[in-house]
Coordinates of C-alpha atoms in Angstrom, one line a residue:
X1 CA -6.4 14.3 -6.8
X2 CA -5.6 11.4 -4.5
X3 CA -2.2 11.7 -2.8
X4 CA 0.0 8.7 -3.6
X5 CA 3.4 9.8 -2.4
X6 CA 4.8 12.2 0.2
X7 CA 8.3 12.9 1.6
X8 CA 8.8 15.6 4.2
X9 CA 12.2 16.6 5.5
X10 CA 14.2 19.4 7.1
X11 CA 17.7 20.6 6.1
X12 CA 20.3 22.1 8.6
X13 CA 20.9 25.8 7.8
X14 CA 24.7 25.2 7.7
X15 CA 24.2 22.7 4.7
X16 CA 24.1 25.6 2.4
X17 CA 21.4 27.3 0.2
X18 CA 18.6 24.8 -0.1
X19 CA 16.8 26.8 -2.8
X20 CA 19.9 27.0 -5.0
X21 CA 20.6 23.3 -4.4
X22 CA 17.0 22.3 -5.1
X23 CA 16.8 24.5 -8.2
X24 CA 19.9 22.7 -9.7
X25 CA 18.4 19.3 -8.9
X26 CA 15.1 20.2 -10.5
X27 CA 16.9 21.6 -13.6
X28 CA 18.8 18.4 -14.1
X29 CA 15.7 16.4 -13.5
X30 CA 13.7 18.3 -16.1
X31 CA 16.6 18.4 -18.5
X32 CA 16.2 14.6 -18.9
X33 CA 12.9 15.4 -20.7
X34 CA 14.7 17.3 -23.4
X35 CA 15.6 20.9 -24.4
X36 CA 12.1 22.2 -23.2
X37 CA 12.9 20.9 -19.6
X38 CA 16.3 22.6 -19.7
X39 CA 14.7 26.1 -20.3
X40 CA 12.5 26.1 -17.2
X41 CA 13.6 29.2 -15.2
X42 CA 13.5 28.8 -11.4
X43 CA 14.4 32.5 -10.6
X44 CA 10.8 33.6 -11.2
X45 CA 7.3 32.2 -11.6
X46 CA 6.1 30.8 -15.0
X47 CA 4.1 28.1 -16.9
X48 CA 5.8 25.9 -19.4
X49 CA 4.9 23.3 -21.9
X50 CA 7.4 20.3 -21.8
X51 CA 5.6 18.3 -24.5
X52 CA 2.3 17.6 -25.8
X53 CA 1.4 15.6 -22.7
X54 CA 3.5 17.3 -19.9
X55 CA 3.8 20.7 -18.3
X56 CA 5.7 22.4 -15.6
X57 CA 4.6 25.2 -13.4
X58 CA 7.1 27.3 -11.1
X59 CA 6.0 29.4 -8.3
X60 CA 8.6 31.5 -6.8
X61 CA 8.0 33.9 -3.7
X62 CA 10.8 36.1 -2.4
X63 CA 11.1 38.6 0.5
X64 CA 14.6 39.6 0.9
X65 CA 13.7 41.9 3.8
X66 CA 12.6 39.0 5.9
X67 CA 14.9 36.4 4.3
X68 CA 12.1 34.3 2.9
X69 CA 12.2 32.3 -0.1
X70 CA 9.5 29.8 -1.3
X71 CA 10.0 27.7 -4.4
X72 CA 7.5 25.2 -5.8
X73 CA 7.8 23.2 -9.0
X74 CA 4.7 21.3 -10.3
X75 CA 4.9 18.9 -13.1
X76 CA 1.9 17.3 -14.9
X77 CA 2.1 14.3 -17.1
X78 CA -0.8 12.8 -19.0
X79 CA -0.5 9.1 -19.0
X80 CA -2.9 6.3 -20.0
X81 CA -3.9 5.7 -16.4
X82 CA -4.5 9.3 -15.5
X83 CA -2.8 12.6 -14.9
X84 CA 0.2 12.4 -12.6
X85 CA 1.2 15.5 -10.8
X86 CA 4.5 16.0 -8.8
X87 CA 4.8 18.9 -6.5
X88 CA 8.2 19.6 -5.0
X89 CA 8.3 22.6 -2.5
X90 CA 11.3 24.3 -0.8
X91 CA 10.9 26.8 2.1
X92 CA 13.5 29.0 3.7
X93 CA 12.0 31.0 6.5
X94 CA 14.3 32.2 9.4
X95 CA 11.2 32.0 11.8
X96 CA 10.8 28.1 11.1
X97 CA 13.5 26.3 12.9
X98 CA 15.7 24.8 11.5
X99 CA 14.8 27.3 8.8
X100 CA 15.0 25.1 5.7
X101 CA 12.3 22.5 4.7
X102 CA 11.3 20.5 1.7
X103 CA 8.5 18.1 0.7
X104 CA 7.5 16.4 -2.4
X105 CA 3.9 15.2 -3.1
X106 CA 2.7 13.1 -5.9
X107 CA -1.0 12.9 -6.8
X108 CA -2.9 11.0 -9.6
X109 CA -6.2 11.9 -11.0
X110 CA -7.2 8.3 -12.5
X111 CA -8.5 8.2 -16.0
X112 CA -12.0 6.8 -16.3
X113 CA -12.1 3.0 -17.2
X114 CA -14.6 0.6 -18.4
X115 CA -13.6 -2.1 -15.9
X116 CA -15.5 -2.4 -12.6
X117 CA -13.8 -0.5 -9.6
X118 CA -12.7 -3.8 -8.1
X119 CA -11.2 -5.1 -11.3
X120 CA -9.3 -2.0 -12.3
X121 CA -5.5 -2.6 -12.1
X122 CA -3.7 -0.9 -9.1
X123 CA -1.5 2.1 -9.8
X124 CA 2.1 1.2 -9.9
X125 CA 3.5 4.1 -7.7
X126 CA 7.2 4.7 -7.8
X127 CA 8.9 7.7 -6.0
X128 CA 9.7 10.6 -8.4
X129 CA 13.3 10.5 -9.3
X130 CA 13.5 14.1 -8.1
X131 CA 13.1 12.8 -4.6
X132 CA 16.0 10.5 -4.9
X133 CA 18.3 13.1 -6.6
X134 CA 17.3 15.8 -3.9
X135 CA 18.0 13.4 -0.9
X136 CA 21.3 12.6 -2.4
X137 CA 22.2 16.2 -2.7
X138 CA 21.3 17.6 0.7
X139 CA 21.6 16.3 4.4
X140 CA 17.8 15.6 4.8
X141 CA 16.5 15.0 8.3
X142 CA 13.2 13.4 9.6
X143 CA 13.1 15.4 12.7
X144 CA 16.6 15.0 14.1
X145 CA 17.2 11.8 12.3
X146 CA 18.9 11.2 9.0
X147 CA 16.8 10.5 6.0
X148 CA 19.2 8.9 3.4
X149 CA 18.2 8.3 -0.2
X150 CA 19.5 4.7 0.0
X151 CA 19.9 2.2 3.0
X152 CA 23.0 2.7 5.2
X153 CA 25.1 -0.1 6.4
X154 CA 25.5 -0.4 10.3
X155 CA 28.4 -2.5 11.5
X156 CA 28.7 -3.4 15.0
X157 CA 32.1 -2.0 15.5
X158 CA 30.8 1.5 14.6
X159 CA 29.4 2.9 17.9
X160 CA 28.1 6.1 16.1
X161 CA 26.1 4.3 13.6
X162 CA 24.7 1.9 16.1
X163 CA 23.7 4.8 18.2
X164 CA 22.2 6.6 15.2
X165 CA 20.0 3.7 14.3
X166 CA 18.8 3.1 18.0
X167 CA 18.1 6.8 18.5
X168 CA 16.0 6.9 15.1
X169 CA 14.0 4.0 16.3
X170 CA 13.3 5.6 19.7
X171 CA 12.9 9.2 18.4
X172 CA 9.6 10.9 19.3
X173 CA 9.9 13.5 16.6
X174 CA 10.2 11.0 13.7
X175 CA 7.3 11.2 11.2
X176 CA 8.5 8.6 8.7
X177 CA 9.4 4.9 9.1
X178 CA 12.6 3.2 9.8
X179 CA 13.2 -0.1 7.9
X180 CA 16.0 -2.3 9.3
X181 CA 17.2 -5.6 8.0
X182 CA 19.8 -8.1 9.2
X183 CA 22.1 -9.5 6.6
X184 CA 21.6 -13.3 6.0
X185 CA 24.5 -15.5 6.8
X186 CA 24.8 -16.6 3.2
X187 CA 25.2 -13.0 1.8
X188 CA 27.9 -10.4 2.1
X189 CA 26.8 -7.1 3.8
X190 CA 27.5 -5.0 0.7
X191 CA 25.5 -7.5 -1.4
X192 CA 22.5 -7.5 0.9
X193 CA 22.6 -3.6 1.0
X194 CA 22.4 -3.6 -2.8
X195 CA 19.7 -6.0 -2.9
X196 CA 17.6 -4.0 -0.2
X197 CA 18.4 -0.8 -2.1
X198 CA 16.5 -2.3 -5.0
X199 CA 13.5 -3.5 -2.7
X200 CA 13.3 -0.2 -1.0
X201 CA 13.5 1.9 -4.3
X202 CA 9.7 2.1 -4.0
X203 CA 10.0 3.7 -0.5
X204 CA 12.6 6.3 -1.3
X205 CA 12.1 9.4 0.7
X206 CA 9.3 7.7 2.8
X207 CA 11.7 5.9 5.1
X208 CA 15.2 5.6 6.4
X209 CA 16.8 2.2 5.5
X210 CA 19.5 0.3 7.5
X211 CA 21.4 -2.9 6.8
X212 CA 23.0 -4.4 9.9
X213 CA 25.9 -6.9 9.9
X214 CA 25.9 -9.7 12.4
X215 CA 27.7 -7.8 15.1
X216 CA 25.2 -4.9 14.7
X217 CA 22.3 -7.3 15.0
X218 CA 23.6 -8.5 18.2
X219 CA 24.4 -5.0 19.7
X220 CA 21.0 -3.5 18.6
X221 CA 19.2 -6.5 19.8
X222 CA 20.7 -6.1 23.3
X223 CA 19.2 -2.5 23.3
X224 CA 15.7 -3.3 22.1
X225 CA 13.0 -5.7 23.5
X226 CA 12.7 -9.2 21.9
X227 CA 9.3 -8.1 20.5
X228 CA 11.2 -5.5 18.4
X229 CA 14.0 -7.7 17.1
X230 CA 15.7 -7.2 13.7
X231 CA 16.0 -10.7 12.4
X232 CA 18.9 -11.9 10.1
X233 CA 17.5 -12.4 6.7
X234 CA 14.2 -10.6 7.7
X235 CA 13.0 -6.9 7.9
X236 CA 11.6 -4.9 10.6
X237 CA 9.6 -1.8 9.9
X238 CA 9.6 0.7 12.7
X239 CA 6.6 3.1 12.6
X240 CA 6.6 6.4 14.3
X241 CA 6.2 6.6 18.1
X242 CA 7.7 3.3 19.0
X243 CA 7.0 2.6 22.7
X244 CA 9.8 0.0 23.6
X245 CA 8.4 -0.5 27.1
X246 CA 4.8 -1.3 26.0
X247 CA 4.7 -4.9 24.8
X248 CA 1.3 -4.2 23.4
X249 CA 2.8 -1.7 20.9
X250 CA 5.4 -4.1 19.5
X251 CA 3.0 -5.9 17.1
X252 CA 2.2 -2.6 15.4
X253 CA 5.6 -2.6 13.8
X254 CA 5.5 -5.0 11.0
X255 CA 8.1 -7.8 10.8
X256 CA 8.8 -9.8 7.6
X257 CA 10.2 -13.1 8.9
X258 CA 13.3 -14.7 7.3
X259 CA 11.0 -17.6 6.3
X260 CA 8.9 -15.4 4.2
X261 CA 11.8 -13.5 2.7
X262 CA 13.5 -16.9 1.9
X263 CA 10.7 -17.7 -0.5
X264 CA 11.5 -14.5 -2.5
X265 CA 15.3 -14.6 -2.7
X266 CA 18.0 -16.5 -4.4
X267 CA 21.2 -15.5 -2.8
X268 CA 21.2 -11.7 -2.7
X269 CA 18.4 -11.4 -5.3
X270 CA 15.1 -10.4 -4.2
X271 CA 11.8 -10.7 -6.0
X272 CA 9.8 -7.6 -6.8
X273 CA 6.8 -8.3 -4.5
X274 CA 9.1 -7.8 -1.5
X275 CA 9.5 -4.1 -2.3
X276 CA 5.9 -3.7 -3.0
X277 CA 5.0 -5.4 0.4
X278 CA 7.5 -3.3 2.4
X279 CA 6.4 -0.1 0.8
X280 CA 2.8 -0.6 1.9
X281 CA 2.9 0.4 5.4
X282 CA 5.8 2.9 4.8
X283 CA 3.6 4.7 2.3
X284 CA 0.5 4.6 4.4
X285 CA 2.5 6.3 7.2
X286 CA 3.9 8.9 4.9
X287 CA 0.7 9.7 3.4
X288 CA -0.8 10.1 7.0
X289 CA 1.9 12.6 7.9
X290 CA 0.2 16.0 7.7
X291 CA 2.3 19.3 7.2
X292 CA 3.1 21.2 10.4
X293 CA 0.8 24.3 10.7
X294 CA 3.5 26.8 9.6
X295 CA 4.2 24.7 6.5
X296 CA 0.5 24.1 5.8
X297 CA 0.0 27.8 5.6
X298 CA 2.8 28.3 3.1
X299 CA 1.3 25.3 1.1
X300 CA -2.0 27.1 0.9
X301 CA -0.3 30.3 -0.2
X302 CA 1.7 28.6 -3.0
X303 CA -1.5 26.7 -4.1
X304 CA -3.4 30.0 -4.5
X305 CA -0.5 31.5 -6.5
X306 CA -0.3 28.4 -8.7
X307 CA -4.0 28.5 -9.3
X308 CA -3.8 32.2 -10.1
X309 CA -0.9 31.5 -12.6
X310 CA -2.8 28.7 -14.3
X311 CA -5.9 30.8 -14.8
X312 CA -3.9 33.8 -16.3
X313 CA -2.2 31.3 -18.7
X314 CA -5.5 29.6 -19.6
X315 CA -7.2 33.0 -20.3
X316 CA -4.5 34.0 -22.5
X317 CA -4.5 30.7 -24.3
X318 CA -0.8 30.3 -23.6
X319 CA 0.8 27.4 -21.8
X320 CA 4.5 28.6 -21.5
X321 CA 7.8 28.3 -23.5
X322 CA 7.6 25.9 -26.5
X323 CA 10.9 26.9 -28.1
X324 CA 13.8 29.3 -28.0
X325 CA 12.5 32.7 -27.2
X326 CA 9.1 31.3 -26.5
X327 CA 6.6 32.4 -24.0
X328 CA 7.3 32.3 -20.3
X329 CA 6.7 34.2 -17.1
X330 CA 8.3 37.3 -15.7
X331 CA 9.0 38.3 -12.2
X332 CA 6.1 38.1 -9.7
X333 CA 4.3 35.6 -11.8
X334 CA 3.5 37.9 -14.6
X335 CA 2.9 36.1 -17.9
X336 CA 5.3 37.3 -20.6
X337 CA 3.6 37.5 -24.0
X338 CA 5.9 38.3 -26.9
X339 CA 5.1 41.4 -29.0
X340 CA 2.6 40.3 -31.7
X341 CA 2.9 41.3 -35.2
X342 CA -0.2 42.9 -36.7
X343 CA -1.2 45.4 -39.2
X344 CA -0.5 49.0 -38.5
X345 CA -3.3 51.1 -37.1
X346 CA -5.7 50.8 -34.3
X347 CA -8.2 48.8 -36.3
X348 CA -5.7 46.2 -37.1
X349 CA -4.7 45.9 -33.4
X350 CA -8.3 45.6 -32.3
X351 CA -9.0 43.0 -34.9
X352 CA -5.9 41.0 -33.8
X353 CA -6.9 41.3 -30.0
X354 CA -10.5 40.0 -30.9
X355 CA -9.2 37.0 -32.7
X356 CA -6.8 36.3 -29.8
X357 CA -9.6 36.5 -27.4
X358 CA -12.0 34.2 -29.6
X359 CA -9.2 31.6 -29.9
X360 CA -8.8 31.6 -26.1
X361 CA -12.5 31.4 -25.5
X362 CA -12.7 28.4 -27.8
X363 CA -9.8 26.6 -26.2
X364 CA -11.3 27.3 -22.7
X365 CA -14.8 25.9 -24.0
X366 CA -13.0 22.8 -25.4
X367 CA -11.2 22.2 -22.1
X368 CA -14.4 22.6 -20.2
X369 CA -16.2 20.1 -22.5
X370 CA -13.5 17.6 -22.0
X371 CA -13.7 18.0 -18.2
X372 CA -17.6 17.6 -18.3
X373 CA -17.2 14.3 -20.2
X374 CA -14.5 13.1 -17.8
X375 CA -16.6 14.0 -14.7
X376 CA -19.7 12.3 -16.1
X377 CA -17.8 9.1 -16.8
X378 CA -16.5 9.3 -13.2
X379 CA -19.9 9.8 -11.8
X380 CA -21.1 6.6 -13.7
X381 CA -18.2 4.8 -12.4
X382 CA -18.9 5.8 -8.8
X383 CA -22.6 4.9 -9.2
X384 CA -21.6 1.4 -10.2
X385 CA -19.2 1.1 -7.4
X386 CA -21.9 2.4 -5.0
X387 CA -24.3 -0.5 -6.1
X388 CA -21.5 -2.9 -5.4
X389 CA -20.8 -1.6 -1.9
X390 CA -24.5 -1.6 -1.1
X391 CA -24.7 -5.3 -2.0
X392 CA -21.4 -6.0 0.1
X393 CA -22.8 -4.0 3.0
X394 CA -25.9 -6.0 3.0
X395 CA -23.9 -9.2 3.1
X396 CA -21.6 -8.0 5.8
X397 CA -24.6 -6.7 7.9
X398 CA -26.0 -10.3 7.9
X399 CA -22.7 -11.6 9.1
X400 CA -22.5 -9.1 11.8
X401 CA -26.0 -9.8 13.0
X402 CA -25.1 -13.5 13.1
X403 CA -22.0 -12.7 15.1
X404 CA -24.0 -10.6 17.5
X405 CA -26.4 -13.4 18.1
X406 CA -23.6 -15.8 18.8
X407 CA -22.1 -13.4 21.2
X408 CA -25.3 -12.9 23.0
X409 CA -25.8 -16.6 23.3
X410 CA -22.2 -17.1 24.6
X411 CA -22.7 -14.4 27.1
X412 CA -25.8 -15.9 28.4
X413 CA -24.3 -19.4 28.6
X414 CA -21.3 -18.0 30.6
X415 CA -23.8 -16.4 33.1
X416 CA -25.9 -19.4 33.3
X417 CA -22.7 -21.5 34.0
X418 CA -21.5 -19.2 36.7
X419 CA -24.9 -19.4 38.4
X420 CA -24.8 -23.2 38.4
X421 CA -21.4 -23.1 39.8
X422 CA -22.5 -20.8 42.6
X423 CA -25.4 -23.2 43.3
X424 CA -22.8 -26.0 43.8
X425 CA -21.2 -23.8 46.5
X426 CA -18.0 -23.1 44.3
X427 CA -18.1 -19.4 45.0
X428 CA -14.3 -18.8 44.3
X429 CA -14.4 -20.5 41.1
X430 CA -17.5 -18.7 40.0
X431 CA -15.8 -15.3 40.6
X432 CA -12.7 -16.2 38.8
X433 CA -11.9 -14.5 35.5
X434 CA -11.1 -16.5 32.4
X435 CA -7.4 -16.4 31.4
X436 CA -6.3 -14.4 28.4
X437 CA -7.2 -16.0 25.0
X438 CA -4.0 -18.0 23.9
X439 CA -4.8 -17.4 20.3
X440 CA -2.8 -14.9 18.3
X441 CA -4.7 -11.9 17.1
X442 CA -5.9 -12.5 13.5
X443 CA -3.5 -11.1 10.8
X444 CA -4.7 -8.0 9.0
X445 CA -2.2 -7.8 6.1
X446 CA -1.1 -10.3 3.4
X447 CA 2.4 -10.2 4.7
X448 CA 1.2 -11.2 8.2
X449 CA -0.9 -14.0 6.7
X450 CA 2.2 -15.4 4.9
X451 CA 4.2 -15.2 8.1
X452 CA 1.7 -17.2 9.9
X453 CA 1.4 -19.7 7.1
X454 CA 5.1 -20.2 6.8
X455 CA 5.5 -20.3 10.7
X456 CA 4.1 -23.9 10.6
X457 CA 3.0 -23.9 14.2
X458 CA -0.4 -22.0 14.1
X459 CA -2.2 -24.4 11.8
X460 CA -0.7 -27.9 12.5
X461 CA -3.5 -29.9 10.5
X462 CA -2.8 -27.8 7.3
X463 CA -0.2 -28.3 4.7
X464 CA 0.5 -25.3 2.2
X465 CA 1.5 -26.3 -1.3
X466 CA 1.1 -22.9 -2.8
X467 CA 3.7 -22.6 -5.5
X468 CA 3.3 -19.1 -6.7
X469 CA 3.2 -16.5 -3.9
X470 CA 2.7 -13.8 -6.3
X471 CA -0.9 -14.7 -6.6
X472 CA -1.2 -14.1 -2.8
X473 CA 0.7 -10.8 -3.1
X474 CA -1.6 -9.6 -5.8
X475 CA -4.1 -9.0 -2.9
X476 CA -2.0 -6.3 -1.4
X477 CA -2.5 -2.6 -1.7
X478 CA -6.2 -3.1 -2.1
X479 CA -8.8 -1.2 -0.1
X480 CA -10.2 -4.6 0.8
X481 CA -7.0 -6.3 1.8
X482 CA -8.0 -6.5 5.5
X483 CA -11.3 -8.1 4.6
X484 CA -9.7 -10.7 2.4
X485 CA -7.0 -11.6 4.8
X486 CA -9.5 -11.7 7.7
X487 CA -11.7 -14.2 5.7
X488 CA -8.7 -16.2 4.6
X489 CA -7.6 -16.5 8.2
X490 CA -11.1 -17.5 9.3
X491 CA -11.3 -20.1 6.5
X492 CA -7.9 -21.6 7.5
X493 CA -8.9 -21.9 11.1
X494 CA -12.1 -23.5 10.1
X495 CA -10.2 -26.0 7.8
X496 CA -7.7 -26.7 10.6
X497 CA -10.4 -27.4 13.1
X498 CA -12.3 -29.6 10.6
X499 CA -9.2 -31.7 10.2
X500 CA -8.9 -31.8 14.1
X501 CA -12.6 -32.8 14.3
X502 CA -12.1 -35.7 11.9
X503 CA -9.0 -36.8 13.9
X504 CA -11.1 -36.6 17.2
X505 CA -14.0 -38.4 15.7
X506 CA -12.7 -41.0 13.4
X507 CA -15.2 -42.6 11.0
X508 CA -17.8 -39.7 11.5
X509 CA -17.9 -39.3 7.8
X510 CA -18.8 -35.8 8.1
X511 CA -17.9 -33.6 5.0
X512 CA -16.8 -30.1 5.2
X513 CA -20.2 -28.8 4.1
X514 CA -22.1 -30.8 6.9
X515 CA -19.4 -29.8 9.3
X516 CA -20.1 -26.0 8.7
X517 CA -23.8 -26.6 8.9
X518 CA -23.8 -28.6 12.3
X519 CA -21.2 -26.3 14.0
X520 CA -19.7 -28.6 16.4
X521 CA -19.1 -27.3 19.8
X522 CA -15.5 -26.0 20.4
X523 CA -14.7 -26.1 16.7
X524 CA -14.1 -23.0 14.3
X525 CA -16.6 -22.6 11.4
X526 CA -17.3 -20.0 8.7
X527 CA -20.7 -19.2 7.1
X528 CA -21.6 -22.1 4.9
X529 CA -22.5 -19.8 2.0
X530 CA -18.7 -19.1 1.6
X531 CA -18.0 -22.7 0.6
X532 CA -18.2 -24.0 -3.0
X533 CA -17.8 -27.7 -2.7
X534 CA -17.5 -28.3 -6.4
X535 CA -16.8 -26.6 -9.7
X536 CA -19.2 -26.6 -12.5
X537 CA -19.3 -29.4 -15.1
X538 CA -18.1 -27.0 -17.8
X539 CA -15.0 -26.0 -15.7
X540 CA -14.1 -29.8 -14.9
X541 CA -14.6 -30.8 -18.6
X542 CA -12.6 -28.1 -20.1
X543 CA -9.0 -28.9 -20.4
X544 CA -7.5 -25.4 -19.9
X545 CA -9.8 -24.5 -17.1
X546 CA -9.4 -27.8 -15.4
X547 CA -5.6 -27.5 -15.7
X548 CA -5.7 -24.3 -13.6
X549 CA -7.2 -26.2 -10.8
X550 CA -4.4 -28.9 -10.7
X551 CA -2.3 -28.0 -7.6
X552 CA 0.7 -29.6 -6.0
X553 CA 0.5 -32.3 -3.1
X554 CA 3.2 -34.5 -1.6
X555 CA 3.8 -37.9 -3.4
X556 CA 2.2 -39.8 -0.6
X557 CA -1.1 -38.2 -1.4
X558 CA -0.8 -38.5 -5.2
X559 CA 2.2 -40.1 -6.9
X560 CA 2.0 -37.7 -9.9
X561 CA 2.5 -34.7 -7.3
X562 CA -0.8 -33.0 -8.4
X563 CA -4.5 -33.3 -7.7
X564 CA -7.5 -31.4 -9.0
X565 CA -8.8 -29.1 -6.2
X566 CA -12.4 -28.1 -7.0
X567 CA -13.4 -27.3 -3.3
X568 CA -12.9 -23.6 -2.6
X569 CA -13.7 -20.9 -0.2
X570 CA -15.1 -17.5 -1.5
X571 CA -13.4 -14.6 0.2
X572 CA -15.6 -12.0 -1.5
X573 CA -18.7 -11.9 -3.5
X574 CA -17.9 -8.7 -5.5
X575 CA -16.9 -8.9 -9.0
X576 CA -13.2 -8.1 -9.9
X577 CA -10.4 -9.9 -8.1
X578 CA -12.9 -11.8 -5.9
X579 CA -10.1 -14.0 -4.1
X580 CA -10.6 -17.8 -3.7
X581 CA -8.9 -20.3 -1.4
X582 CA -8.6 -23.9 -2.9
X583 CA -8.1 -26.9 -0.7
X584 CA -8.0 -30.8 -0.8
X585 CA -8.9 -32.7 2.4
X586 CA -7.0 -35.9 2.7
X587 CA -8.6 -37.2 5.9
X588 CA -9.6 -40.6 7.2
X589 CA -8.0 -44.1 7.6
X590 CA -4.9 -44.6 5.6
X591 CA -4.4 -41.0 4.7
X592 CA -2.0 -38.2 5.7
X593 CA -4.9 -36.7 8.0
X594 CA -4.1 -33.2 6.6
X595 CA -5.9 -30.6 4.5
X596 CA -3.8 -29.2 1.6
X597 CA -4.0 -25.6 0.6
X598 CA -3.1 -25.3 -3.0
X599 CA -4.1 -21.8 -4.1
X600 CA -4.8 -18.4 -2.6
X601 CA -5.4 -15.5 -5.0
X602 CA -7.8 -13.9 -7.5
X603 CA -10.8 -15.8 -9.0
X604 CA -9.6 -18.4 -11.4
X605 CA -11.2 -18.2 -15.0
X606 CA -14.5 -19.8 -15.4
X607 CA -16.9 -19.9 -18.4
X608 CA -17.9 -16.4 -18.2
X609 CA -14.2 -15.1 -18.1
X610 CA -12.5 -17.8 -20.3

């Protein structure tokens, strides 16, 4: 099952009995599911039915002589989108400093769907409530750094908290992210903390959150380089292994600018996409965190015991307690089966045992049939995805080959020019290396792309009128996000240079399609096949379809404030989300000499999908 959530923490030995505290938390958590959850016994191993669609498995391993205690709770829930499994593990071992450890994993076995892989909805992953409850109960640590359940307020007058935050940022033993935000000037610190607590709810247990007041922003800013600033009204995510002295490492730590965040908030209220955007890198970092070798060995041991417990329960045809006095498991993981009532005599006992065995075999056969059906559907789904990936690979290979040819030609031209310079006797100039490329590296995430768009300086000839940023954020958390963002950025650079070309060459009358074909020297272009200069007659002549292509522009372009944008750039060829970028060039004499970007998001409806 794919891992979709992980938190890993240690707890100081002087914080009390971690197993007892965790057992109490798990019991409260399961009690919210009803009486069946309240009956789960954490003092021994057992398999339990919580409902028709959910189960719980407890694995307990005790060795009093060595002071060892391992406790694992696994819950499984059958949901429409798949089987969700939460695995919470507590380890107490005197040989493992600091001696007490916990981690919670969540996996999803996605259900087969009729939609294409690219069109399937993303899983909405929220941390298990057990993680929040457990972090509120114990003094969890990420390495030596605090791992609170909710963001902590850092005030400039509190030396200890300022030192705690700076130490957490610089810590070399930190495995999870640190998310720090400066309070905007128009919001109280307490109000901003509450707002960020909601935004970071998707990241509970996977990061440590901090909310700084104005004085703390100034103090922490003086202790960190400018490239790692914590902006007022913005957010900085510090990934593990921060190198404050290496400027090349600073861009690795995502920064959500105040301009981007301003588009998603009204006072201290923040829109949902902010939490989803922040959780992306936080979750990636947490999922990449492997268990230390000693804990991995314990994990493997508990996996074996859990598998053995499941198989024994499956062979007996039993799934655990279903009511008062129901079936459970005894010490050492032995399944407790209540005494069966049967006719007196050995023959009756043998017949009853045979009936039980037959029923168990029938149940096992049915489950295996269902598993074969599920795996067959998955194989068909993967075959379809393979064909789509082969087509995409062929398209990308063609682009890579064209880029290689351009690189070869550029290198030859550079060598040829150096030789001509040497022939002119300018030997020092011929030996001089070119200065660093002044252009910023391309963005790789939707959040970085929006920061560049809202910055206003990188693309001076473009004007963004995108009203609904949610359409852009829908592209996040996809396996193809980097591809889409890269192509969107390339398209924006090409449109910006096209506007610059028209400004530099007034009266050329060169349309964007011809511009891409001619590839003017010194101007950015994209493959012409990505451009669709027009929509079909069907789309333009159907009211509802046409309305979806009316996007906002300034009144000086169109007094009504909206124009139809039919020209668009295809950021993907695969079915599914297949993002598009719609634009409107207003270039030439008597115009604003700008290109307006009205939409960036999933493919708009057409005849086939109307």
